[in-house]
Amino acid sequence: METFNAANNIQDLQFFGEFGGVNPSISDSSTYTFLSAKTMFDTFEGNTDGCYLYSRHSSPSNLYLAKALASLEGTEGANVTASGMGAITSSLLQLCKSGDHIVSSRTIYGGTYAFMKNFLPDFKIQTSFVDITNLEKVEAAINENTKVIYCESVSNPLLEVADIEALSQICKKHHLKLIVDNTFSPLSISPQLLGADITIHSLTKFINGSSDSVGGVICADQQFIDDLKSVNTGACMLLGPTMDSLRASSILKNLRTLHIRMKKHSENAMFLAEKFEKDGLIVKYPGLKSHKNHELYKRIMHAEYGFGGLLTLDVKTVEKANELMELMQNENLGYLAVSLGFYKTLFSASGSSTSSEIPEEERMEMGLSDGLIRFSIGLDHDIERTYEKMKWCMKKVGLI
Ligand SMILES: *Cc1c(COP(=O)(O)O)cnc(C)c1O
C-alpha cells in the first residue's frame, strides 16, 4: 500500500468549474433554493448530503477548500474559518464548557495565549500553561475537569517541537482531546498521523502564502466537524467565523503550490541557520543539530519538506534588534512585519510584537528574550547572495 503523502493527496483532488473550468466555480450566494419544502426541512435537520442551505453553514467553495485541507492532514473532515483564531476559539469552545480545564503549552501564539489567559476565565474555563516538552509536568497539570491538551507542533516563536505521539498517549489515558496548531509546519508534520484529534492551521501563513488573505481551518474526524456545524449547538455555526467563498477559492489555488514553496522555505532557512551559527550568532532552527528538539523533529517529519521556514536570532536587546531589522529592510532583504509564510523574508521582534500578550516575567522564564528576532525566510532565488547581504548588515550593527 502507498504510504500517506499529503502532496499526492491534494494533487489527486480534481474540482471542475461549472463550464468545465479548470478551477471550481465560486459559489457567489449566501442562500440556496430548494425544489421542495420537505428537502429544506431535512437539510435543517442535517439529513441531506450535498444540499446547501445558507453559506454560514457551508458553501461549495468552502467545502472544496475544506476537502483539500482534510487530505493535507489525513483527516476525515475539515471546516474552514475566517481566521486562524476563528478555528482555535471555535474548537476550544466546542469542547470546553463552564467548569472545564485546559492544559496548554506556554509557548503558543500570542492571540491563543490571550484567549485562554484573559477571555476564557470569564466563562469559568481555566488553563494551566506548562512546558509542553516536559511530559511529567504536562501529566501533573491534568485534573478531573481537564478536557483538552493544546499545543503547537512547532511553537511560536521559540520553535520548540511537541512530542505529539507522547502527548496523544497521555490524552488517551485520561480521555482528553489533543488539539495541535500546525501553522508552522504544513506538509512537514502531520499531527493526525501522530495521534492528534484536531489539527488547526492559520491559513493566513504558509498555506495561502501570499499575505493577502486571513483564514483558518479545523481538521478532524467527521463527527467533530458535524458538531461544529450543528445549527443548534455548533460553535462555527453559532459564533459565525465563516470564511467568504471568494477567499476560499483563492486560498485553494495557492494551496496547489504549497509543496514547492515549503521545500524552498526550508532549504533557504537551513542555509542561513547554518551560516549564522558558524558566524557565532545565537540562532535557533530545528534543522540544526544544536537545537534541543532536532532529533524529535527528525523522527516525526516528512523529510522532503525540511525543517520549515522559521528561525530565530537572539541579539539580546530590543534596541539592537530594531537597528538590525531596520537596516535589513533598507537593504531590501525583507520586511519588518509580523506574520509568516510570505515569498519575501519577514522579521519581527517577538517580545514586543506577536508575543507581547505574554507578561514579561513569563517571557523571561520561557527564554523569550527582548532581543529575539523571528525570521520567516522567504523564497529568495539566490540564498547565498542574501546571506552575504545579511552578513554585511550584522557586521554593520556590530553583531559579528
Ligand atoms: C497567525 C497564527 C495564528 C492566528 O491566525 P490568524 O489567521 O491570524 O487568526 C494562530 N496560530 C499560529 C501559530 C499563528 O502563527
Coordinates of C-alpha atoms in Angstrom, one line a residue, residues 3-355:
T3 CA 2.1 5.4 2.3
F4 CA 0.5 8.7 3.3
N5 CA 1.6 11.5 1.1
A6 CA -0.2 14.8 1.6
A7 CA 1.0 16.5 -1.6
N8 CA -0.1 13.5 -3.7
N9 CA -3.5 13.5 -1.9
I10 CA -4.0 17.2 -2.8
Q11 CA -2.8 16.7 -6.4
D12 CA -5.3 13.8 -6.9
L13 CA -8.2 16.1 -6.0
Q14 CA -9.9 17.4 -9.1
F15 CA -12.7 20.0 -8.8
F16 CA -14.1 21.3 -12.1
G17 CA -15.9 24.6 -12.7
E18 CA -19.5 24.8 -13.9
F19 CA -18.4 25.1 -17.6
G20 CA -15.6 22.6 -17.5
G21 CA -13.3 25.3 -15.9
V22 CA -10.0 24.0 -14.5
N23 CA -10.8 25.8 -11.3
P24 CA -14.1 25.1 -9.4
S25 CA -16.8 27.8 -9.8
I26 CA -17.1 30.2 -6.9
S27 CA -20.5 30.0 -5.2
D28 CA -21.4 33.6 -5.1
S29 CA -24.5 33.1 -3.0
S30 CA -25.4 33.4 0.7
T31 CA -28.6 31.3 0.4
Y32 CA -29.8 28.4 -1.8
T33 CA -33.2 27.4 -3.2
F34 CA -35.0 24.1 -2.7
L35 CA -37.3 22.4 -5.1
S36 CA -39.4 21.1 -2.3
A37 CA -40.1 22.4 1.2
K38 CA -39.5 18.9 2.6
T39 CA -35.9 18.9 1.4
M40 CA -35.4 22.2 3.1
F41 CA -36.7 20.8 6.4
D42 CA -34.4 17.7 6.1
T43 CA -31.4 19.9 5.3
F44 CA -32.1 21.9 8.6
E45 CA -32.1 18.6 10.4
G46 CA -28.8 17.7 8.8
N47 CA -30.2 14.7 6.9
T48 CA -29.4 15.7 3.4
D49 CA -26.0 15.3 1.8
G50 CA -25.0 17.7 -1.0
C51 CA -27.7 20.2 -0.3
Y52 CA -26.8 23.8 0.6
L53 CA -28.9 25.9 2.9
Y54 CA -27.1 29.0 3.9
S55 CA -23.5 29.9 3.5
R56 CA -22.7 30.4 7.2
H57 CA -23.3 26.7 7.5
S58 CA -21.5 25.6 4.3
S59 CA -20.9 26.6 0.7
P60 CA -19.5 24.7 -2.2
S61 CA -16.3 26.9 -2.4
N62 CA -15.6 26.4 1.3
L63 CA -16.3 22.6 1.0
Y64 CA -13.7 22.3 -1.8
L65 CA -11.1 24.0 0.3
A66 CA -12.0 22.0 3.4
K67 CA -11.7 18.8 1.4
A68 CA -8.3 19.7 0.1
L69 CA -7.2 20.6 3.7
A70 CA -8.6 17.4 5.1
S71 CA -6.5 15.5 2.6
L72 CA -3.4 17.6 3.5
E73 CA -3.8 16.5 7.1
G74 CA -5.2 13.0 6.5
T75 CA -8.4 13.6 8.5
E76 CA -11.9 12.6 7.7
G77 CA -13.2 16.1 7.5
A78 CA -12.4 19.8 7.9
N79 CA -14.1 23.1 8.3
V80 CA -12.6 26.4 7.1
T81 CA -13.0 29.6 9.1
A82 CA -12.5 33.3 8.6
S83 CA -9.2 33.3 10.5
G84 CA -6.8 31.0 12.5
M85 CA -8.2 32.5 15.7
G86 CA -11.7 31.6 14.4
A87 CA -10.6 28.0 14.2
I88 CA -8.9 28.0 17.6
T89 CA -11.6 29.7 19.6
S90 CA -14.4 27.7 18.0
S91 CA -12.7 24.3 18.6
L92 CA -12.0 25.2 22.3
L93 CA -15.5 26.5 22.9
Q94 CA -17.0 23.4 21.3
L95 CA -15.0 21.1 23.6
C96 CA -14.9 23.1 26.8
K97 CA -17.8 24.4 28.8
S98 CA -18.1 26.2 32.1
G99 CA -16.1 24.5 34.8
D100 CA -13.7 22.8 32.3
H101 CA -10.0 23.0 32.2
I102 CA -7.3 23.1 29.5
V103 CA -3.6 22.1 29.7
S104 CA -1.7 24.2 27.2
S105 CA 1.8 24.7 26.1
R106 CA 3.1 28.0 27.4
T107 CA 4.9 28.8 24.2
I108 CA 2.0 29.5 21.8
Y109 CA 0.7 32.2 19.5
G110 CA 0.1 35.4 21.5
G111 CA -3.6 35.6 20.5
T112 CA -4.2 32.0 21.6
Y113 CA -2.5 32.7 24.9
A114 CA -4.5 35.8 25.5
F115 CA -7.8 33.9 24.7
M116 CA -7.0 31.2 27.2
K117 CA -5.5 33.5 29.8
N118 CA -7.8 36.5 29.7
F119 CA -11.0 35.6 27.9
L120 CA -11.9 32.1 28.9
P121 CA -11.7 32.5 32.7
D122 CA -14.8 34.8 32.5
F123 CA -16.6 31.7 31.2
K124 CA -15.1 29.7 34.0
I125 CA -12.8 27.8 31.8
Q126 CA -9.3 27.7 33.3
T127 CA -6.0 26.9 31.6
S128 CA -2.7 25.6 33.1
F129 CA 0.3 26.7 31.0
V130 CA 3.1 24.2 31.0
D131 CA 6.4 23.5 29.3
I132 CA 5.0 21.1 26.7
T133 CA 8.3 19.4 26.2
N134 CA 8.2 18.2 29.9
L135 CA 5.8 15.3 29.8
E136 CA 5.7 14.8 33.5
K137 CA 4.7 18.4 34.0
V138 CA 2.0 18.0 31.4
E139 CA 0.5 15.0 33.1
A140 CA 0.8 16.5 36.5
A141 CA -1.2 19.5 35.3
I142 CA -4.2 17.4 34.4
N143 CA -7.1 17.5 36.8
E144 CA -10.6 15.9 36.9
N145 CA -12.0 18.8 34.9
T146 CA -9.4 18.7 32.1
K147 CA -10.9 18.3 28.6
V148 CA -8.1 19.3 26.3
I149 CA -4.3 19.3 25.8
Y150 CA -3.4 22.2 23.4
C151 CA -0.1 22.7 21.7
E152 CA 1.6 23.9 18.5
S153 CA 3.6 21.3 16.6
V154 CA 6.5 23.8 16.3
S155 CA 5.9 26.6 18.8
N156 CA 5.7 30.3 18.2
P157 CA 8.2 31.9 18.4
L158 CA 10.6 29.6 20.3
L159 CA 10.4 26.7 17.7
E160 CA 10.1 24.0 20.4
V161 CA 8.8 20.8 18.9
A162 CA 5.9 19.0 20.7
D163 CA 6.2 15.2 21.1
I164 CA 2.7 14.7 19.6
E165 CA 2.8 10.9 19.9
A166 CA 3.6 11.0 23.6
L167 CA 1.0 13.7 24.2
S168 CA -1.5 11.6 22.4
Q169 CA -0.8 8.7 24.7
I170 CA -1.4 10.9 27.7
C171 CA -4.7 12.1 26.2
K172 CA -5.9 8.6 25.5
K173 CA -5.0 7.6 29.1
H174 CA -7.0 10.5 30.6
H175 CA -9.8 10.6 27.9
L176 CA -8.8 14.1 26.6
K177 CA -8.7 15.6 23.2
L178 CA -5.4 16.7 21.7
I179 CA -5.5 19.9 19.7
V180 CA -2.4 20.7 17.6
D181 CA -1.9 24.0 15.8
N182 CA 0.2 23.0 12.8
T183 CA 0.6 26.5 11.3
F184 CA 4.4 26.5 11.3
S185 CA 4.9 23.1 9.7
P186 CA 2.3 22.2 7.0
L187 CA 3.3 19.1 5.0
S188 CA 6.4 18.7 7.2
I189 CA 4.5 17.4 10.2
S190 CA 1.1 15.5 10.1
P191 CA -0.3 15.7 13.7
Q192 CA -3.2 13.4 12.9
L193 CA -0.9 10.6 11.9
L194 CA 0.9 11.0 15.2
G195 CA -2.3 10.8 17.2
A196 CA -3.7 14.3 17.4
D197 CA -7.5 14.5 17.5
I198 CA -7.8 18.0 16.0
T199 CA -5.3 19.8 13.7
I200 CA -5.6 23.5 13.2
H201 CA -4.0 25.9 10.8
S202 CA -3.9 29.6 10.3
L203 CA -4.2 29.6 6.5
T204 CA -3.0 33.2 6.6
K205 CA 0.6 31.9 6.8
F206 CA 2.3 29.3 4.7
I207 CA -0.8 27.6 3.3
N208 CA -2.0 30.7 1.5
G209 CA 1.5 32.1 1.3
S210 CA 0.8 35.4 -0.4
S211 CA 0.0 37.6 2.7
D212 CA -3.3 38.8 1.0
S213 CA -5.9 36.7 3.0
V214 CA -6.8 35.8 6.5
G215 CA -8.2 32.3 7.1
G216 CA -8.2 29.2 9.2
V217 CA -9.1 25.5 9.3
I218 CA -10.1 22.8 11.7
C219 CA -9.2 19.3 10.5
A220 CA -10.7 16.4 12.5
D221 CA -13.0 13.4 12.4
Q222 CA -16.3 13.9 10.7
Q223 CA -18.2 13.8 13.9
F224 CA -16.4 16.8 15.4
I225 CA -16.8 18.7 12.1
D226 CA -20.5 18.0 12.1
D227 CA -20.7 19.1 15.8
L228 CA -19.0 22.4 14.9
K229 CA -21.6 23.0 12.2
S230 CA -24.7 21.9 14.1
V231 CA -27.4 24.5 13.7
N232 CA -28.3 24.0 17.4
T233 CA -25.1 23.6 19.2
G234 CA -22.2 24.2 16.8
A235 CA -19.6 26.8 17.6
C236 CA -18.8 27.5 13.9
M237 CA -22.4 27.9 13.1
L238 CA -23.4 30.0 16.1
L239 CA -20.3 32.1 16.6
G240 CA -20.1 32.7 12.9
P241 CA -16.4 32.7 12.0
T242 CA -17.3 32.0 8.4
M243 CA -14.9 32.2 5.5
D244 CA -16.0 34.1 2.4
S245 CA -16.3 32.0 -0.8
L246 CA -14.1 34.3 -2.8
R247 CA -11.3 33.8 -0.2
A248 CA -11.8 30.1 -0.1
S249 CA -11.4 29.9 -3.8
S250 CA -8.2 31.9 -3.9
I251 CA -6.6 30.0 -1.0
L252 CA -7.4 26.7 -2.7
K253 CA -5.4 27.9 -5.8
N254 CA -2.4 28.9 -3.6
L255 CA -2.6 25.5 -1.8
R256 CA -1.7 23.8 -5.1
T257 CA 1.9 25.1 -4.9
L258 CA 2.4 24.6 -1.1
H259 CA 4.7 21.6 -1.6
I260 CA 7.1 23.6 -3.8
R261 CA 7.1 26.6 -1.6
M262 CA 7.7 24.6 1.7
K263 CA 10.8 22.9 0.2
K264 CA 12.2 26.3 -0.8
H265 CA 11.4 28.0 2.5
S266 CA 13.1 25.1 4.4
E267 CA 16.1 25.0 2.1
N268 CA 16.7 28.7 2.4
A269 CA 16.2 28.7 6.2
M270 CA 18.6 25.8 6.7
F271 CA 21.2 27.5 4.6
L272 CA 21.0 30.7 6.6
A273 CA 20.8 29.0 10.0
E274 CA 24.0 27.0 9.3
K275 CA 25.8 30.1 8.2
F276 CA 24.6 32.2 11.1
E277 CA 25.7 29.5 13.6
K278 CA 29.1 29.3 12.1
D279 CA 29.3 33.1 12.4
G280 CA 28.8 32.7 16.2
L281 CA 25.3 34.1 16.3
I282 CA 22.7 32.8 18.7
V283 CA 20.4 31.1 16.2
K284 CA 17.7 28.6 16.8
Y285 CA 16.4 26.4 14.0
P286 CA 15.1 22.9 14.4
G287 CA 17.2 21.7 11.4
L288 CA 20.4 22.4 13.4
K289 CA 21.9 19.6 15.5
S290 CA 22.3 22.2 18.3
H291 CA 18.5 22.6 18.5
K292 CA 17.2 20.8 21.6
N293 CA 14.4 19.1 19.7
H294 CA 16.3 18.3 16.5
E295 CA 16.2 14.5 16.9
L296 CA 12.5 14.6 17.7
Y297 CA 11.6 16.7 14.7
K298 CA 13.7 14.4 12.5
R299 CA 11.8 11.4 13.8
I300 CA 8.3 12.7 13.1
M301 CA 8.8 14.8 9.9
H302 CA 8.2 14.1 6.3
A303 CA 11.9 14.7 5.4
E304 CA 11.4 16.0 1.9
Y305 CA 9.8 19.3 3.2
G306 CA 12.7 20.1 5.6
F307 CA 12.5 21.8 9.0
G308 CA 10.4 24.7 7.9
G309 CA 10.9 28.4 7.1
L310 CA 11.2 29.9 10.6
L311 CA 14.4 30.6 12.5
T312 CA 15.1 32.9 15.5
L313 CA 18.1 35.1 16.2
D314 CA 18.8 36.4 19.7
V315 CA 20.6 39.7 19.6
K316 CA 20.0 40.3 23.3
T317 CA 18.4 43.8 23.3
V318 CA 15.3 45.2 21.6
E319 CA 17.4 48.2 20.5
K320 CA 19.9 46.0 18.7
A321 CA 17.0 44.0 17.2
N322 CA 15.3 47.2 15.9
E323 CA 18.6 48.5 14.5
L324 CA 19.3 45.3 12.6
M325 CA 15.7 44.9 11.3
E326 CA 15.5 48.5 10.0
L327 CA 18.9 48.1 8.3
M328 CA 17.9 44.8 6.6
Q329 CA 14.6 46.3 5.5
N330 CA 16.5 49.3 3.9
E331 CA 18.8 46.8 2.1
N332 CA 15.7 45.1 0.7
L333 CA 16.3 41.8 2.5
G334 CA 12.8 41.6 3.8
Y335 CA 10.1 43.4 5.6
L336 CA 9.8 44.4 9.2
A337 CA 6.4 42.8 9.6
V338 CA 4.6 40.3 11.7
S339 CA 3.1 37.1 10.1
L340 CA 5.0 34.5 8.1
G341 CA 5.0 32.3 5.1
F342 CA 5.3 35.1 2.6
Y343 CA 7.6 34.9 -0.6
K344 CA 9.6 37.7 1.0
T345 CA 11.5 37.3 4.3
L346 CA 9.6 38.8 7.2
F347 CA 11.1 39.6 10.5
S348 CA 9.8 41.0 13.8
A349 CA 11.0 41.1 17.5
S350 CA 8.5 38.7 19.0
G351 CA 8.7 40.0 22.6
S352 CA 7.4 43.4 21.6
S353 CA 5.0 42.2 18.9
T354 CA 3.3 38.9 18.4
S355 CA 4.1 37.6 21.9

